mmCIF file of C-alpha atoms in Angstrom:
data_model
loop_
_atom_site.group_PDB
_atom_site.id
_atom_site.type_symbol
_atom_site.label_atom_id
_atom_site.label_comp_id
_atom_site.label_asym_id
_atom_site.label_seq_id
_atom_site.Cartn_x
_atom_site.Cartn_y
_atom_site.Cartn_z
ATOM 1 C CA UNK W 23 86.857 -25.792 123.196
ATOM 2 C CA UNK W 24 83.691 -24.488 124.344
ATOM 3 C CA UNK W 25 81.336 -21.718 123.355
ATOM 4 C CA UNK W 26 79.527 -19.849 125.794
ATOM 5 C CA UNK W 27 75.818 -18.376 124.975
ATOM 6 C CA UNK W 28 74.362 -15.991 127.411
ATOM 7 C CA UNK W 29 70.890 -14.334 127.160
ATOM 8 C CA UNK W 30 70.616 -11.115 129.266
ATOM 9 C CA UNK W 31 67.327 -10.260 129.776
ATOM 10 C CA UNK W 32 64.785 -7.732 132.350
ATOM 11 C CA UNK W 33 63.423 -9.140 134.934
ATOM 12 C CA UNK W 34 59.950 -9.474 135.161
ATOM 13 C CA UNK W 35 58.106 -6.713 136.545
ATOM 14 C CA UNK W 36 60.870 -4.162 135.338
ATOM 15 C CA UNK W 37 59.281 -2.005 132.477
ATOM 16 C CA UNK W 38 61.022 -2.728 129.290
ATOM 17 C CA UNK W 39 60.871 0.196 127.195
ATOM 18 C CA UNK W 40 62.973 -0.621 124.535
ATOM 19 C CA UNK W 41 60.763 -4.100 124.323
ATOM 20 C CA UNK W 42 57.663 -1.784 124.369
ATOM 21 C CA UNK W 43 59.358 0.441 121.693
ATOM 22 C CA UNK W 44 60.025 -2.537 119.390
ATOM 23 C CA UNK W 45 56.331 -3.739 119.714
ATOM 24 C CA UNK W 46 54.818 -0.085 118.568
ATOM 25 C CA UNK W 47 57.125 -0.368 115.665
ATOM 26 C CA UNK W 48 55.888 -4.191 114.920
ATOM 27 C CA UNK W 49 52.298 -3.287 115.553
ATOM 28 C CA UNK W 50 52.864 -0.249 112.784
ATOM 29 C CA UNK W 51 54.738 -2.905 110.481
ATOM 30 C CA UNK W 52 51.567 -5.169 110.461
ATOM 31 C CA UNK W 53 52.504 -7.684 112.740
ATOM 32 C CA UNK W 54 49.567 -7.004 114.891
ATOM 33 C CA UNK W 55 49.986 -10.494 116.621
ATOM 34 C CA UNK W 56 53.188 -9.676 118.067
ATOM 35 C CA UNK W 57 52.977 -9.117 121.732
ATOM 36 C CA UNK W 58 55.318 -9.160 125.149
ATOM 37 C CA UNK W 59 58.261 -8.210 123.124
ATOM 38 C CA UNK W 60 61.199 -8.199 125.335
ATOM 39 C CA UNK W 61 64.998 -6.715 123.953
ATOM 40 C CA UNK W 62 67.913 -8.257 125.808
ATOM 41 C CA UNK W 63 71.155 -8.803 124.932
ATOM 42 C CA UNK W 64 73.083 -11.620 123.408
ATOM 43 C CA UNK W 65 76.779 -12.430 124.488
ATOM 44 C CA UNK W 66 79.233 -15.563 123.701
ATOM 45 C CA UNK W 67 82.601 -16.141 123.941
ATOM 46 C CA UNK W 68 85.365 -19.373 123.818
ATOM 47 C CA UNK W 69 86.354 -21.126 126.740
ATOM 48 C CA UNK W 70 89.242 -23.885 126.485
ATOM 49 C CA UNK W 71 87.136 -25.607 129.544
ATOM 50 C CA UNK W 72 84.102 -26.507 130.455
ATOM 51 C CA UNK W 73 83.166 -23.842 132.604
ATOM 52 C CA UNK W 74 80.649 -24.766 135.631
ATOM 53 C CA UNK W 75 77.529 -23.899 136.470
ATOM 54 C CA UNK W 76 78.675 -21.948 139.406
ATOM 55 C CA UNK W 77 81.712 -20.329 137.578
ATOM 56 C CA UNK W 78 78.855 -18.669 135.169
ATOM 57 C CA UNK W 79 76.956 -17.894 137.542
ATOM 58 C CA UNK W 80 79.786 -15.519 138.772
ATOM 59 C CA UNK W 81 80.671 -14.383 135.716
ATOM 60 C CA UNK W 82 77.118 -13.508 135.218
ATOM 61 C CA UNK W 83 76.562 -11.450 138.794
ATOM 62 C CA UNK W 84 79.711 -9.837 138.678
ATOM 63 C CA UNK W 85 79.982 -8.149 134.908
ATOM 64 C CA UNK W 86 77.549 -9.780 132.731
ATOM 65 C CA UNK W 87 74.206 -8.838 133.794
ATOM 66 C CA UNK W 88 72.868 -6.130 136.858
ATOM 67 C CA UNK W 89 71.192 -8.835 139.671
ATOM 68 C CA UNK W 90 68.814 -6.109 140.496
ATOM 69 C CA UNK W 91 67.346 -5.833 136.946
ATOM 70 C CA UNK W 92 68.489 -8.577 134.828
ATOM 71 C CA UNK W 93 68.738 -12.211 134.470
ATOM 72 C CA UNK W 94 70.882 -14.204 132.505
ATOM 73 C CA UNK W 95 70.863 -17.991 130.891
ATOM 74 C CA UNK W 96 73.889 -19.967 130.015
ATOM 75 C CA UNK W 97 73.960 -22.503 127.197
ATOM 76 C CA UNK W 98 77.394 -24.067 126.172
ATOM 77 C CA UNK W 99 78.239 -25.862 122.870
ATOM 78 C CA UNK W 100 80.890 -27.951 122.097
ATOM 79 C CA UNK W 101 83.135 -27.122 119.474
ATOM 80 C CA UNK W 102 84.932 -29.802 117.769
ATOM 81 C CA UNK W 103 88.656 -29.850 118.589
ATOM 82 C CA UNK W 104 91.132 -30.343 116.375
ATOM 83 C CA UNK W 105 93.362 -32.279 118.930
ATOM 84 C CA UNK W 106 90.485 -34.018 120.117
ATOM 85 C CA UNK W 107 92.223 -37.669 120.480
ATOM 86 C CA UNK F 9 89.894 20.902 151.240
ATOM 87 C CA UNK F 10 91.111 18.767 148.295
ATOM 88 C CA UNK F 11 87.811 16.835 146.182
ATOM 89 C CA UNK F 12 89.532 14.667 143.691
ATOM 90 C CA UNK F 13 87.346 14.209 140.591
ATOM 91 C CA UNK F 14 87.474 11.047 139.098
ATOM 92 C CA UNK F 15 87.841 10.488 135.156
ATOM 93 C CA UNK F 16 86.712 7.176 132.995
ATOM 94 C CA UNK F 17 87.460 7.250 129.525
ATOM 95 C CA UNK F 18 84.388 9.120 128.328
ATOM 96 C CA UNK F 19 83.402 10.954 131.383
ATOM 97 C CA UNK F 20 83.011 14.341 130.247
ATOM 98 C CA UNK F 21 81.194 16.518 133.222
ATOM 99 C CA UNK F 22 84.673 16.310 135.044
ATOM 100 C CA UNK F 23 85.692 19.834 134.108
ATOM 101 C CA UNK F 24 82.226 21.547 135.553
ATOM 102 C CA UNK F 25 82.574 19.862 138.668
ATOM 103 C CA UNK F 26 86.381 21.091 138.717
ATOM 104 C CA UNK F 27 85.176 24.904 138.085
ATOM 105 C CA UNK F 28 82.558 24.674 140.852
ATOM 106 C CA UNK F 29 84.855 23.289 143.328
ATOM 107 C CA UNK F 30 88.124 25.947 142.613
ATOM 108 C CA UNK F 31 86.315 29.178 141.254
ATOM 109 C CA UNK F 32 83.195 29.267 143.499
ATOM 110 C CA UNK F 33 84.144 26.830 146.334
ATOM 111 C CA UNK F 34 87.756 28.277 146.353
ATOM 112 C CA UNK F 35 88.448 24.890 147.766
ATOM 113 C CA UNK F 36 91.273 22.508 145.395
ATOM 114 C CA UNK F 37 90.558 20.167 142.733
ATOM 115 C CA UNK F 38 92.360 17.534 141.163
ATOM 116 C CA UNK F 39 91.813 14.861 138.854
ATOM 117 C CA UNK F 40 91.705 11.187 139.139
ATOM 118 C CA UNK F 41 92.573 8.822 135.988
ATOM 119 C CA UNK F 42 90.537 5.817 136.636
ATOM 120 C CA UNK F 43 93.708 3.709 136.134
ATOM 121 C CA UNK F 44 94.926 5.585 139.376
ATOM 122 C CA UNK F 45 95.434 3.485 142.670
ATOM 123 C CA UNK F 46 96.260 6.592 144.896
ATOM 124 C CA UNK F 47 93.399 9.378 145.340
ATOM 125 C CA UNK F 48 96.385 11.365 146.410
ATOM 126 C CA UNK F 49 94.483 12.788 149.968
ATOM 127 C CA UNK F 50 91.782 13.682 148.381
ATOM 128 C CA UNK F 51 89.025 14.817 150.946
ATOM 129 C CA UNK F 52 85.946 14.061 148.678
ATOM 130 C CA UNK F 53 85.754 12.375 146.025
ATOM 131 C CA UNK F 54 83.444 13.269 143.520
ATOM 132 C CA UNK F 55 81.968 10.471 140.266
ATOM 133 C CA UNK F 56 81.005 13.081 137.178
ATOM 134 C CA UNK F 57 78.621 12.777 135.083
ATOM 135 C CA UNK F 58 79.169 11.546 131.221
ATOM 136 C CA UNK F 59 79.306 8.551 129.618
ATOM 137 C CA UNK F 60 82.380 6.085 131.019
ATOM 138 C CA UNK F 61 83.108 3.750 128.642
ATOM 139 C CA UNK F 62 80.609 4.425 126.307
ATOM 140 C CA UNK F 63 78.291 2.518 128.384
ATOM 141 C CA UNK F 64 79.111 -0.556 127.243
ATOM 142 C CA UNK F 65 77.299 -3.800 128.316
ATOM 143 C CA UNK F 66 75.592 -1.425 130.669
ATOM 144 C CA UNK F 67 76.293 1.941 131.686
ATOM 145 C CA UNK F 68 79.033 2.182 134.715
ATOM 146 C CA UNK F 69 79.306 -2.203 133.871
ATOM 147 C CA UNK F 70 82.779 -1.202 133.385
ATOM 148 C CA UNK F 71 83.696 1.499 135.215
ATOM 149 C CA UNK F 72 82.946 -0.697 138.415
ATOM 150 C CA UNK F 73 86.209 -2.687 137.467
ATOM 151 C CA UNK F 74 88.710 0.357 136.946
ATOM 152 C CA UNK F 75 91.201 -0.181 139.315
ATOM 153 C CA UNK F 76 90.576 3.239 141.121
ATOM 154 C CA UNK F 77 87.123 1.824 142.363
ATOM 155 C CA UNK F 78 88.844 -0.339 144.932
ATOM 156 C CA UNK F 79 90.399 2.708 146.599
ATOM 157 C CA UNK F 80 87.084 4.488 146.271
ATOM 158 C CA UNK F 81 85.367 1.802 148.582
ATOM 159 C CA UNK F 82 88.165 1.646 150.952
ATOM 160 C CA UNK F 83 87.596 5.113 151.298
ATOM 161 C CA UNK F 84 83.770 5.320 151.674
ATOM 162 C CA UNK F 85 84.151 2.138 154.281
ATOM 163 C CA UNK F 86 86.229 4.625 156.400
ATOM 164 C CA UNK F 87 83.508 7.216 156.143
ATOM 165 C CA UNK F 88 84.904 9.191 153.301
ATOM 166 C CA UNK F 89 82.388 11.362 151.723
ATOM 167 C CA UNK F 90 82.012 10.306 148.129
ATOM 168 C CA UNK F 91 79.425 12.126 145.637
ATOM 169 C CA UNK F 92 78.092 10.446 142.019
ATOM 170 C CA UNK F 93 76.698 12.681 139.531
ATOM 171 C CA UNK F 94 74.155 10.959 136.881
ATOM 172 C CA UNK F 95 76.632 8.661 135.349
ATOM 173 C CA UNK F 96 78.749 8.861 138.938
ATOM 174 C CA UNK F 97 75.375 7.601 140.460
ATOM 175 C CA UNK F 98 75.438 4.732 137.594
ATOM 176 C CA UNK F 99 78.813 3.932 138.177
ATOM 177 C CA UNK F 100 78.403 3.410 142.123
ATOM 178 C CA UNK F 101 75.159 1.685 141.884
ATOM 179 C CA UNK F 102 76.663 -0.810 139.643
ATOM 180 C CA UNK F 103 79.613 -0.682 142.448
ATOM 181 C CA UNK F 104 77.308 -1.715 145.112
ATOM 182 C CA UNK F 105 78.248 1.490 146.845
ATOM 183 C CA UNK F 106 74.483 2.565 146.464
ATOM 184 C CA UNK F 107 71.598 0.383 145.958
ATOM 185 C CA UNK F 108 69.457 -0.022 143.026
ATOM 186 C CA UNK F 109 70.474 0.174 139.195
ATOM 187 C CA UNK F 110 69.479 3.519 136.868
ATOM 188 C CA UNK F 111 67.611 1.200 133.626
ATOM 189 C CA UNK F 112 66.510 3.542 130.371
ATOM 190 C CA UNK F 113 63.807 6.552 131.211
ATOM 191 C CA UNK F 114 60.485 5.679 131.166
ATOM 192 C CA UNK F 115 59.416 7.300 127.578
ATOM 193 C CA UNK F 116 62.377 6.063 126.045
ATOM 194 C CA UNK F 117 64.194 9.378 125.181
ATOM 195 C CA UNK F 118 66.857 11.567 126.955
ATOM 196 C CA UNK F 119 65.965 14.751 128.604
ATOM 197 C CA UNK F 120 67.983 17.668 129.284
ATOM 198 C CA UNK F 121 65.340 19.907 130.883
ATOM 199 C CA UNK F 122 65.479 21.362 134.393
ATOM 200 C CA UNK F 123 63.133 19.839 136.646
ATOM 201 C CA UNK F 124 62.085 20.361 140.310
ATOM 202 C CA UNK F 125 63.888 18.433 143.131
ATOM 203 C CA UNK F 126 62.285 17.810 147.206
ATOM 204 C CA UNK F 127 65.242 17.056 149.494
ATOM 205 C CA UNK F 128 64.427 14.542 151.311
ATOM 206 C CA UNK F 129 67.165 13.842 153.530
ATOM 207 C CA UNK F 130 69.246 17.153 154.586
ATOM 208 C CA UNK F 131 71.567 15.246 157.068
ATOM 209 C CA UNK F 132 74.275 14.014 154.722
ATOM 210 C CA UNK F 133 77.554 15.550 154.017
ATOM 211 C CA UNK F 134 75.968 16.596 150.872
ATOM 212 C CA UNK F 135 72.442 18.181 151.955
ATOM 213 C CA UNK F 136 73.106 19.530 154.979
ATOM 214 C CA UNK F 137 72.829 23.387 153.856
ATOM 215 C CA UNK F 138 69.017 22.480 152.300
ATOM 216 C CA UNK F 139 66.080 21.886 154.688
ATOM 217 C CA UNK F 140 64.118 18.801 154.954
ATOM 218 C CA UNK F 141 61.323 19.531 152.612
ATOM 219 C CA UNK F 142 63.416 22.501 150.463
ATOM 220 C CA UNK F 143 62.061 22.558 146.731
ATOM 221 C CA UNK F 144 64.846 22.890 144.742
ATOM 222 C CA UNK F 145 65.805 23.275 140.230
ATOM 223 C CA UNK F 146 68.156 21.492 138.642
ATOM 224 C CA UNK F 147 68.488 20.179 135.434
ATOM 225 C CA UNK F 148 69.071 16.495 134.222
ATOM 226 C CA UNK F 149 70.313 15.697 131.207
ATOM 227 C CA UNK F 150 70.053 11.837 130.691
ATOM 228 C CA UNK F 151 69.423 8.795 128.790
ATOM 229 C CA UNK F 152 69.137 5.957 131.637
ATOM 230 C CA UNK F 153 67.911 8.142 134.777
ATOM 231 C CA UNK F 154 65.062 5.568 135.758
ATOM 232 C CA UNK F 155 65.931 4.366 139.331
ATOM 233 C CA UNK F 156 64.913 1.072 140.553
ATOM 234 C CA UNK F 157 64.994 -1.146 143.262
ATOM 235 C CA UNK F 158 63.453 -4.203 144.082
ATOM 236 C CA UNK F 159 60.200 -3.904 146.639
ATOM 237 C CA UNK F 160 61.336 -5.051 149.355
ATOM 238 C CA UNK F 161 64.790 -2.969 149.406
ATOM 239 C CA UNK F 162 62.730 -0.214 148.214
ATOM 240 C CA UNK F 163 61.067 -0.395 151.857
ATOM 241 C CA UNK F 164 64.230 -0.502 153.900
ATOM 242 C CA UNK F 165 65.582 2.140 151.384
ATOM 243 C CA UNK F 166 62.638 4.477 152.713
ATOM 244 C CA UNK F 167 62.770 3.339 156.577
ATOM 245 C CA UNK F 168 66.550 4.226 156.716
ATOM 246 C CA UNK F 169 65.873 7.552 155.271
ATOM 247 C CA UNK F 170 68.364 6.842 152.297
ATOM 248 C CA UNK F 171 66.333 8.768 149.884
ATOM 249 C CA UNK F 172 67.555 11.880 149.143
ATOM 250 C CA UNK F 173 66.017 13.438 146.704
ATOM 251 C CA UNK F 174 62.463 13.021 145.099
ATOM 252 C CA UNK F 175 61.478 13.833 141.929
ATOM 253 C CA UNK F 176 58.464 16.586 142.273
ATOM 254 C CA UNK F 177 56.028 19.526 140.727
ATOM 255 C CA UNK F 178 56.948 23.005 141.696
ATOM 256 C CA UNK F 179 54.290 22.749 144.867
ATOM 257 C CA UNK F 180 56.868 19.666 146.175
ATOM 258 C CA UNK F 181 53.892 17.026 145.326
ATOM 259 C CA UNK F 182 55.370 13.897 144.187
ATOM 260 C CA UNK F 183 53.461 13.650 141.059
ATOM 261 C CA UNK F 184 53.698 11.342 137.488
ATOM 262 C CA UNK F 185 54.079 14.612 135.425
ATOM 263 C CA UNK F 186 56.668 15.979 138.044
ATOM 264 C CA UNK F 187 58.928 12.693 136.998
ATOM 265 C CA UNK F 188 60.808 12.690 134.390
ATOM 266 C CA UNK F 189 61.883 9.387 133.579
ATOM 267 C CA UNK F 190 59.869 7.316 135.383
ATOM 268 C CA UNK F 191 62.249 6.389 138.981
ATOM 269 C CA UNK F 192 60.492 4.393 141.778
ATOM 270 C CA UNK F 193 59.114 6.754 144.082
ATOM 271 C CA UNK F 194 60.109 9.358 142.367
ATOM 272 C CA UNK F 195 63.654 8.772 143.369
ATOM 273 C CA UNK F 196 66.366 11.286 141.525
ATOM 274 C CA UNK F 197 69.018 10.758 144.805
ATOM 275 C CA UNK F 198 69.943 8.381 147.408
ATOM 276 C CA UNK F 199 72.673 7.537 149.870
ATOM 277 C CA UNK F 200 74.313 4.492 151.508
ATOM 278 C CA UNK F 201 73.223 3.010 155.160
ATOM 279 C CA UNK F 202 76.056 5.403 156.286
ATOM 280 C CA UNK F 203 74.753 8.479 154.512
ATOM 281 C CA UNK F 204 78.678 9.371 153.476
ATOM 282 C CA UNK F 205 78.049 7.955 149.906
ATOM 283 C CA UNK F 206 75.654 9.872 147.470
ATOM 284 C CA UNK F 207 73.845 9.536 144.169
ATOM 285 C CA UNK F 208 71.777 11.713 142.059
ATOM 286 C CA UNK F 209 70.874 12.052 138.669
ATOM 287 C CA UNK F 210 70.398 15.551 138.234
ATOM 288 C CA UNK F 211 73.328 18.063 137.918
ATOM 289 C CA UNK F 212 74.122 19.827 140.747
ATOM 290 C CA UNK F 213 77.510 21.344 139.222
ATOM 291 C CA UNK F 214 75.681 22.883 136.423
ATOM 292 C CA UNK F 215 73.187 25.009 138.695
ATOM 293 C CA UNK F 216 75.595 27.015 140.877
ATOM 294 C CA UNK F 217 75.735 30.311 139.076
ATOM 295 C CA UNK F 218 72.907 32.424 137.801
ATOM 296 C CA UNK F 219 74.434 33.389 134.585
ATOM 297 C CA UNK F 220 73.537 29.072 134.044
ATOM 298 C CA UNK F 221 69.444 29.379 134.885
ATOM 299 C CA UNK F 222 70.018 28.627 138.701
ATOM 300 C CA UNK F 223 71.946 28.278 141.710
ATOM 301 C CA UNK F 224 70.231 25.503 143.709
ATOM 302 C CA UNK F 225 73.192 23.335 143.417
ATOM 303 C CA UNK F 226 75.534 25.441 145.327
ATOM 304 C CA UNK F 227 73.920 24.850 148.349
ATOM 305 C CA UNK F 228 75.292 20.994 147.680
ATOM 306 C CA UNK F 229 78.578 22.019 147.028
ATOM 307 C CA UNK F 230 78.384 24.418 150.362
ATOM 308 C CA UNK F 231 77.274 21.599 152.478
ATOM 309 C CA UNK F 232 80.202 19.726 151.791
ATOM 310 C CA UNK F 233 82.682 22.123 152.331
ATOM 311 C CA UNK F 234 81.313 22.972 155.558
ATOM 312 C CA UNK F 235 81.357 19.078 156.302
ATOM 313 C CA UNK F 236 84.508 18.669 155.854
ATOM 314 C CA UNK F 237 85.801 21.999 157.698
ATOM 315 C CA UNK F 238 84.337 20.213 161.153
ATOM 316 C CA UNK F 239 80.615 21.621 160.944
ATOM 317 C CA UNK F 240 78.279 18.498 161.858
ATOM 318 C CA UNK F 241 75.741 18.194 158.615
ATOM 319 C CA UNK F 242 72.596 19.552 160.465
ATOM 320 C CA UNK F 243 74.039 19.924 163.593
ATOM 321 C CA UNK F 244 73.914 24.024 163.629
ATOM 322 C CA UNK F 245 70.822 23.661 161.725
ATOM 323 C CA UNK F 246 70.553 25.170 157.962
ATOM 324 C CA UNK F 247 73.112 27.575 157.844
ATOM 325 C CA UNK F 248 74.218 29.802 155.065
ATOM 326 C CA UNK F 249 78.147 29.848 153.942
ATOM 327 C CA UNK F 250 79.586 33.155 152.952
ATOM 328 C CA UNK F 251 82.219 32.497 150.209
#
C-alpha cells in the first residue's frame, strides 16, 4: 500500500493573492521576517501500487492541478502491509 | 432555435439565461443535466454562470469530467456555437475548449459591480450585432475572474484575434482602474481558433432589460439568434434585430 503526497502550487510569475494575503496577516501578527509566502494545496490518497512517475504525472495534468497555472510534486510513502510476506 | 442550457450541481445562473432566451429571444430553451449524454438538438449551447460543484479542487476542475462535456466538444469540433458565462468560461477553460485558466481576482475579493466592456472581436456567432470598438455595461459578479495565459499563448491569443472582450474605462481606454480583477490584457472574453466557442466573465443574461440597469447584453443574445437563422456574423454588417 502506498500513500500518495501531492503539493499543488502557482507557478512562478502568477500573482498569488491568497499567498500575498497570508503575508499581510503574518506581517500584522509580528512575524515581520516572513516573506514569499505562497498558499497551495495539499492532496494524498492510497494506492494498492506503486504508481509511476508518468502515471502521476497524468493524474496531475488531467484533474489535479491547471498546467497553465499550477505545478504539482509527487512524494510516495510506503505503508507497511499487513500481508507483506 | 433550441439553446440548451447546461446545469452542474451548483450552477445557479441557469434560469436567467433560460428567461432571456424564451421571453425576450422568443427562441426555446431547455435544460441540460450535466449527467446528460444527449443535448437533445440543441442549436447552442450555453455554460451558466454559478458555482458547479462548489468549486472544488478548482473551480470548473470537475465540471470538465461530467459526462455531458464530451458531447459538448463533439459539438463545438463540428462548429457548434457554444457560449460560457463566468463560471461557463471556467468550466471550458479548464475543458481546453478555451485557452487560459480564470485564478482568484487580483485584490482578493468578489465584485458584483457593473463595469465597462470594449468588444474586441464582433465576428463571432456571439458579437456579431456589436461593432468592433462598441463600449459596452455589464456587470460581473465574481470571485475568480482573473484571466491568464502564459506569454507566449497570450501573443498568438492576440494575433488570431481571439480576444473578445477587454476590460476598459467608460472612454474604451484599457486602463488598471478600468479592470476589475486584474485579467491579462485586460481580458473579460475570448474565443477558440474557430471563433464558434466563447467565454466571458461578465453577465450578459443579466443586462438585457432596462428594468435590470442595462441592456447591452441583448445585443449578444441577438447576434446569436441571427447566427443561427443563416445571417453570416458580420457579413451584413451591424445590424439591428426587431423582436
Amino acid at each position: 500500500m502506498w500513500k500518495v503526497k501531492a503539493i499543488v502550487k502557482l507557478k512562478e510569475g502568477v500573482l498569488d493573492v491568497q499567498g500575498r494575503a497570508v503575508e499581510g496577516a503574518m506581517k500584522q501578527l509580528g512575524y515581520s521576517d516572513a516573506k514569499g509566502v505562497k498558499v497551495g494545496k495539499y492532496i494524498e490518497f492510497l494506492s494498492d501500487e506503486e504508481p509511476s512517475q508518468a502515471l502521476l504525472k497524468e493524474m496531475g495534468d488531467r484533474l489535479l492541478a491547471n498546467p497553465v497555472i499550477e505545478s504539482v510534486e509527487f512524494s510516495l510513502e510506503c505503508l507497511a502491509s499487513a500481508s507483506a510476506t | 432555435m433550441k439553446f440548451g442550457i447546461v446545469r452542474f450541481p451548483g450552477s445557479n445562473c441557469d434560469s436567467d439565461c433560460f428567461h432571456v432566451v424564451e421571453s425576450l429571444l422568443k427562441e426555446n430553451a431547455f435544460y441540460l443535466w450535466h449527467e446528460e449524454k444527449d443535448l437533445r438538438g440543441a442549436d447552442c449551447v450555453i455554460l451558466p454562470g454559478g458555482f458547479a460543484h462548489g468549486d472544488y479542487l478548482r473551480t470548473g476542475a470537475m465540471a470538465k469530467i461530467s459526462p455531458i462535456m464530451d458531447s459538448i466538444k463533439t459539438f463545438a469540433a463540428a462548429g457548434g456555437p457554444v457560449l460560457g458565462v463566468c463560471n461557463g468560461f471556467q468550466v471550458l477553460t479548464e475543458a481546453g475548449l478555451l485557452p487560459g485558466a480564470l485564478l482568484g481576482n487580483r485584490d482578493g475579493k468578489f465584485i458584483c459591480d457593473w463595469i465597462n466592456l470594449r468588444v474586441e472581436n464582433a465576428s463571432t456567432p456571439f458579437t456579431s450585432g456589436y461593432k468592433k470598438g462598441d463600449v459596452i455595461r455589464m456587470p460581473i459578479a465574481h470571485g475568480e475572474g482573473r484571466y491568464y495565459l502564459d506569454g507566449k499563448d497570450l501573443a498568438t491569443l492576440e494575433k488570431n484575434g481571439q480576444v473578445v472582450f477587454r476590460y476598459c474605462a467608460a472612454s474604451g481606454e484599457c486602463t488598471d482602474a478600468g479592470n476589475p480583477n486584474g485579467s491579462l490584457a485586460s481580458i473579460a472574453g475570448v474565443s477558440n481558433e474557430r471563433g464558434n466557442v466563447v467565454g466571458l466573465m461578465p453577465h450578459p443574461e443579466r443586462c438585457c432589460e432596462a428594468a435590470l440597469g442595462g441592456e447591452d447584453g441583448l445585443g449578444l443574445f441577438r447576434s446569436i439568434r441571427n447566427y443561427l437563422r443563416g445571417a453570416a456574423p458580420g457579413a451584413r454588417g451591424r445590424e439591428r434585430v426587431k423582436t
